GROMACS .gro file of C-alpha atoms in nm:
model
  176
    1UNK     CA    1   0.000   0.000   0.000
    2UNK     CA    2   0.322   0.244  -0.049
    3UNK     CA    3   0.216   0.328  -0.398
    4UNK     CA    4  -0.011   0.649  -0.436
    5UNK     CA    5  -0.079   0.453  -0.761
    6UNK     CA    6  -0.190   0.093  -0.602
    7UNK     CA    7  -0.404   0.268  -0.300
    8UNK     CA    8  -0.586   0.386  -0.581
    9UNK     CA    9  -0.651   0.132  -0.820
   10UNK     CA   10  -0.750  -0.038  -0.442
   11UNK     CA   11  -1.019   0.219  -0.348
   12UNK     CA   12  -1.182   0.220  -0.655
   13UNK     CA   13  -1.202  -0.113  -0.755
   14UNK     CA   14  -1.325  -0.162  -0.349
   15UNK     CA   15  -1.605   0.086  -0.433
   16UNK     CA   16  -1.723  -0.126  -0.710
   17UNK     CA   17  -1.708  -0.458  -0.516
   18UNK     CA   18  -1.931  -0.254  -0.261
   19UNK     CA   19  -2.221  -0.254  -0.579
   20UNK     CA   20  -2.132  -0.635  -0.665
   21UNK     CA   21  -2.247  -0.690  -0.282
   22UNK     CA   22  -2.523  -0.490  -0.302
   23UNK     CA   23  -2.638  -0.664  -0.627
   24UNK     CA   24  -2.740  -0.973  -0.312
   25UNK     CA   25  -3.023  -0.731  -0.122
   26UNK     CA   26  -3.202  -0.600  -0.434
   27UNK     CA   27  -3.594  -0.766  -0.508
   28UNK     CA   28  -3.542  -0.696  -0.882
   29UNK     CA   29  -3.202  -0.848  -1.003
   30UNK     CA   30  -3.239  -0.804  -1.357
   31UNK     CA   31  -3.228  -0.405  -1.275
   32UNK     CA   32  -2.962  -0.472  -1.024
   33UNK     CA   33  -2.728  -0.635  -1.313
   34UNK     CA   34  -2.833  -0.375  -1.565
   35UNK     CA   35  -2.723  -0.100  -1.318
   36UNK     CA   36  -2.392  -0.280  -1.203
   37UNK     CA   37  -2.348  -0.286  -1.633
   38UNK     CA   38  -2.360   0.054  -1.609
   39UNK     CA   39  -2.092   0.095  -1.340
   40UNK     CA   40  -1.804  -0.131  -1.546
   41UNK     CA   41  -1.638   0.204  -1.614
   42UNK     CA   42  -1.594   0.291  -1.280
   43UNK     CA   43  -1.402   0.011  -1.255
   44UNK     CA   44  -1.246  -0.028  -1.553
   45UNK     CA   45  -1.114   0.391  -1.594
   46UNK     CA   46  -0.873   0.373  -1.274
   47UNK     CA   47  -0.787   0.059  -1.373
   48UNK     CA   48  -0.652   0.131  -1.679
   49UNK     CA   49  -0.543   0.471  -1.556
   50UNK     CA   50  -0.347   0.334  -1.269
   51UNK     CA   51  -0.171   0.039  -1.520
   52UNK     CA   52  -0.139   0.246  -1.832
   53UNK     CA   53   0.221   0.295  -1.990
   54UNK     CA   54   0.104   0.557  -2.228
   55UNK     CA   55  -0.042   0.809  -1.980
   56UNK     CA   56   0.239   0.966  -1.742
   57UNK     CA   57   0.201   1.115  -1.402
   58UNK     CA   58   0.127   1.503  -1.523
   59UNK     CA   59  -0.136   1.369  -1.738
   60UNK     CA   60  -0.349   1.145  -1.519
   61UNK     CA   61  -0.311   1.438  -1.249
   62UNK     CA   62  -0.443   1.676  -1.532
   63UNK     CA   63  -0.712   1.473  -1.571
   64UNK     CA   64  -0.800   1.426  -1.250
   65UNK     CA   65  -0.809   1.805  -1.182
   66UNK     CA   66  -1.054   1.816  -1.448
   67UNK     CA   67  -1.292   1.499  -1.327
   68UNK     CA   68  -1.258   1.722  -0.986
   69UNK     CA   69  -1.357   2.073  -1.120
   70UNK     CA   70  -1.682   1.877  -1.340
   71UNK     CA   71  -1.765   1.736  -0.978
   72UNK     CA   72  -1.736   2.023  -0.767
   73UNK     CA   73  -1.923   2.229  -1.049
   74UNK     CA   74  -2.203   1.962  -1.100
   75UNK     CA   75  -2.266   1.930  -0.701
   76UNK     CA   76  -2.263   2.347  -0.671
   77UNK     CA   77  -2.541   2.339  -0.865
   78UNK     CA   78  -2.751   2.106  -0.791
   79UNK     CA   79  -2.740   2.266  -0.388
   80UNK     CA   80  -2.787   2.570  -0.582
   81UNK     CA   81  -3.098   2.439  -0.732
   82UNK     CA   82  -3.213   2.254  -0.401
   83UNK     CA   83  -3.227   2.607  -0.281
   84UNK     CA   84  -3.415   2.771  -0.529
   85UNK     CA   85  -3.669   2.510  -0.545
   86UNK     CA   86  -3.896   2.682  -0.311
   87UNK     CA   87  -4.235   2.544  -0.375
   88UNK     CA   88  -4.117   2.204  -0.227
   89UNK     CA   89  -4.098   2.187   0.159
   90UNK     CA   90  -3.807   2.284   0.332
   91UNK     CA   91  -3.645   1.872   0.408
   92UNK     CA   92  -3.776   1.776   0.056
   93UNK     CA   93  -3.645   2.072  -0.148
   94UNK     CA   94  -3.272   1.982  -0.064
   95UNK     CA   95  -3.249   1.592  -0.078
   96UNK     CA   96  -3.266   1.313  -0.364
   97UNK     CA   97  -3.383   1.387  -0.687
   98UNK     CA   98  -3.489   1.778  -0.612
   99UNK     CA   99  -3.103   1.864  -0.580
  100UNK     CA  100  -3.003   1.587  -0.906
  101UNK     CA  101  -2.946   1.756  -1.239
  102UNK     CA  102  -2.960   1.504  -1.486
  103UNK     CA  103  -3.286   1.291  -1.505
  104UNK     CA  104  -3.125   1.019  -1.753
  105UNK     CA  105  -2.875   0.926  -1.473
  106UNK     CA  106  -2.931   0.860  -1.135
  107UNK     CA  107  -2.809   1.006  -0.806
  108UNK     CA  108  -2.633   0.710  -0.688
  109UNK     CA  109  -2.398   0.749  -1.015
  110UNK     CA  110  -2.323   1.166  -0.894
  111UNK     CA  111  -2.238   1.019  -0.561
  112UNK     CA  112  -2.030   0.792  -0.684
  113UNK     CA  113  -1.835   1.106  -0.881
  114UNK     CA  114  -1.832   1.290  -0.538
  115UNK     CA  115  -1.754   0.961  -0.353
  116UNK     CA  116  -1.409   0.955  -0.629
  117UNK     CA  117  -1.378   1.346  -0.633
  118UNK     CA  118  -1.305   1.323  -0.245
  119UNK     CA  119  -1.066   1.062  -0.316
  120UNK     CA  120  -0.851   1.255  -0.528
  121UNK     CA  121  -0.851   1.557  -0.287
  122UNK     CA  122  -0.761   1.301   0.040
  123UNK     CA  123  -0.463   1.123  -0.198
  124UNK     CA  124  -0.373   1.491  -0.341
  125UNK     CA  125  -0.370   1.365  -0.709
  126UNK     CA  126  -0.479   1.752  -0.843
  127UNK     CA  127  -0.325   2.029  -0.999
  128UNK     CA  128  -0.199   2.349  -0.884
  129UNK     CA  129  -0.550   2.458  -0.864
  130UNK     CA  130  -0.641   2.336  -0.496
  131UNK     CA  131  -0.312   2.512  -0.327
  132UNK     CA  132  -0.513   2.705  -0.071
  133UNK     CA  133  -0.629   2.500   0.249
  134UNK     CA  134  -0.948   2.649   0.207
  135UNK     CA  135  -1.034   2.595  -0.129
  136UNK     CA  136  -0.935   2.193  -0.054
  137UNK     CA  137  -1.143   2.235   0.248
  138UNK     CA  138  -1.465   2.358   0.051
  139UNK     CA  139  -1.406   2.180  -0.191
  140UNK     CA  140  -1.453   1.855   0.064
  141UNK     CA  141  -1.716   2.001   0.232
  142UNK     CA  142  -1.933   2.090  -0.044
  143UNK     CA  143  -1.879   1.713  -0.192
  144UNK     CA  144  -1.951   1.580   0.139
  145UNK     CA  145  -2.245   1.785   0.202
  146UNK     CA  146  -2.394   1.735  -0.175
  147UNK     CA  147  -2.330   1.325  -0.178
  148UNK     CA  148  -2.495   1.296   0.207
  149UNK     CA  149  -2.836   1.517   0.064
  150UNK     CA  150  -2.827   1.278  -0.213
  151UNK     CA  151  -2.988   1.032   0.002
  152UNK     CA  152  -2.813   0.668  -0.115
  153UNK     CA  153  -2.761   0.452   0.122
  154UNK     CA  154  -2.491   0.296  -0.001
  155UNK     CA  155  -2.312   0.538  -0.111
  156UNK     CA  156  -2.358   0.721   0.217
  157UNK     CA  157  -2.188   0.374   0.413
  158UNK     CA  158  -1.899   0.416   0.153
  159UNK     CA  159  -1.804   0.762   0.225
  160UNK     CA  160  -1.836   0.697   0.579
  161UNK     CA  161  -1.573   0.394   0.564
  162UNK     CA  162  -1.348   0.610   0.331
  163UNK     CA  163  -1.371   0.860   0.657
  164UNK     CA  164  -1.242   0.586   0.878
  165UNK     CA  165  -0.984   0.482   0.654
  166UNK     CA  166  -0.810   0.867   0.642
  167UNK     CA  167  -0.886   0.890   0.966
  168UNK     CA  168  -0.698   0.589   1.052
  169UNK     CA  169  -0.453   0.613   0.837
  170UNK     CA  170  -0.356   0.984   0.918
  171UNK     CA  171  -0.332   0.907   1.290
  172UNK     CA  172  -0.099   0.589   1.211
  173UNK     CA  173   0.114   0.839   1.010
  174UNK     CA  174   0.115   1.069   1.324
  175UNK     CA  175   0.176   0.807   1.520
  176UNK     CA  176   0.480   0.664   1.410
   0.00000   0.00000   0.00000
C-alpha cells in the first residue's frame, strides 16, 4: 500500500465490489445487473489509468483536476438548485432527486463522482488549482455535504468507511 498509484486502483475497484455486494439485497435483479453494467467504467477507468504505460504522471493528475472541477461544479449546482426550489418543503427541497441535475442518470452514479472526487482531494492527485487549504477544504465540504443530501444509502456507508480509513490512516502516520 506504499504506492499512491496501487491505494488507488485499491479504493476504486473496493467501491465497485461494494455494488457487486449490493447486487445480493435487491428484489429486482435483472435491474440490479443492468445498473452494475452501467458501473463497469468505474471500474475499468482507474484501472486502466493506474496500469497504463502511455499516460504519465502530469497527465493522469491533469485529468484528474478536471474529473474534480466537473464534480465540484455539477454538485454546486444542484445545492444551488435545491435552494431555489422553493415550492417544495423545506427537508424535501434539498435531498434526492430535487437537488439531481440530470434525469437520464441517477443520483447514486453523482455520488459515486463525489464519492471519487473526495478521493482525489484526500490522496492529493490535483493540480496546482487546490493550493489554498481552504479551497481543498470547501471543496470537501461541499462534496460531502452534496453526496450525504443525495440520500443513497450505499453510497452514504462508503463515504463513511473512506472517513475511517483517512482517519486511521492519518493518525498511524502521526503516530509513528
Amino acid at each position: 500500500f506504499k504506492s499512491v498509484k496501487f491505494r488507488l486502483i485499491v479504493l476504486f475497484v473496493g467501491l465497485y465490489l461494494v455494488f457487486v455486494i449490493g447486487i445480493f439485497y435487491t428484489a429486482n435483479l435483472q435491474e440490479g445487473l443492468f445498473r452494475l453494467q452501467q458501473q463497469v467504467a468505474i471500474v475499468l477507468f482507474p484501472v486502466a489509468l493506474g496500469c497504463s504505460k502511455v499516460l504519465n504522471p502530469k497527465m493522469v493528475r491533469i485529468l484528474l483536476t478536471h474529473f474534480l472541477l466537473a464534480t465540484i461544479f455539477t454538485a454546486l449546482l444542484g445545492l444551488t438548485m435545491g435552494c431555489l426550489q422553493y415550492h417544495h418543503p423545506a427537508g424535501e427541497a434539498l435531498s434526492g432527486s430535487h437537488i439531481f441535475l440530470y434525469p437520464d442518470s441517477y443520483p447514486y452514479i453523482m455520488g459515486l463522482n463525489c464519492l471519487l472526487g473526495l478521493i482525489v482531494i484526500a490522496e492529493k492527485q490535483y493540480n496546482f488549482l487546490f493550493t489554498r487549504r481552504w479551497v481543498v477544504i470547501s471543496a470537501v465540504l461541499l462534496l460531502s455535504i452534496y453526496l450525504l443530501l443525495l440520500n443513497v444509502r450505499l453510497i452514504s456507508v462508503c463515504w463513511l468507511a473512506i472517513l475511517i480509513y483517512y482517519i486511521c490512516r492519518f493518525i498511524n502516520g502521526w503516530i509513528y
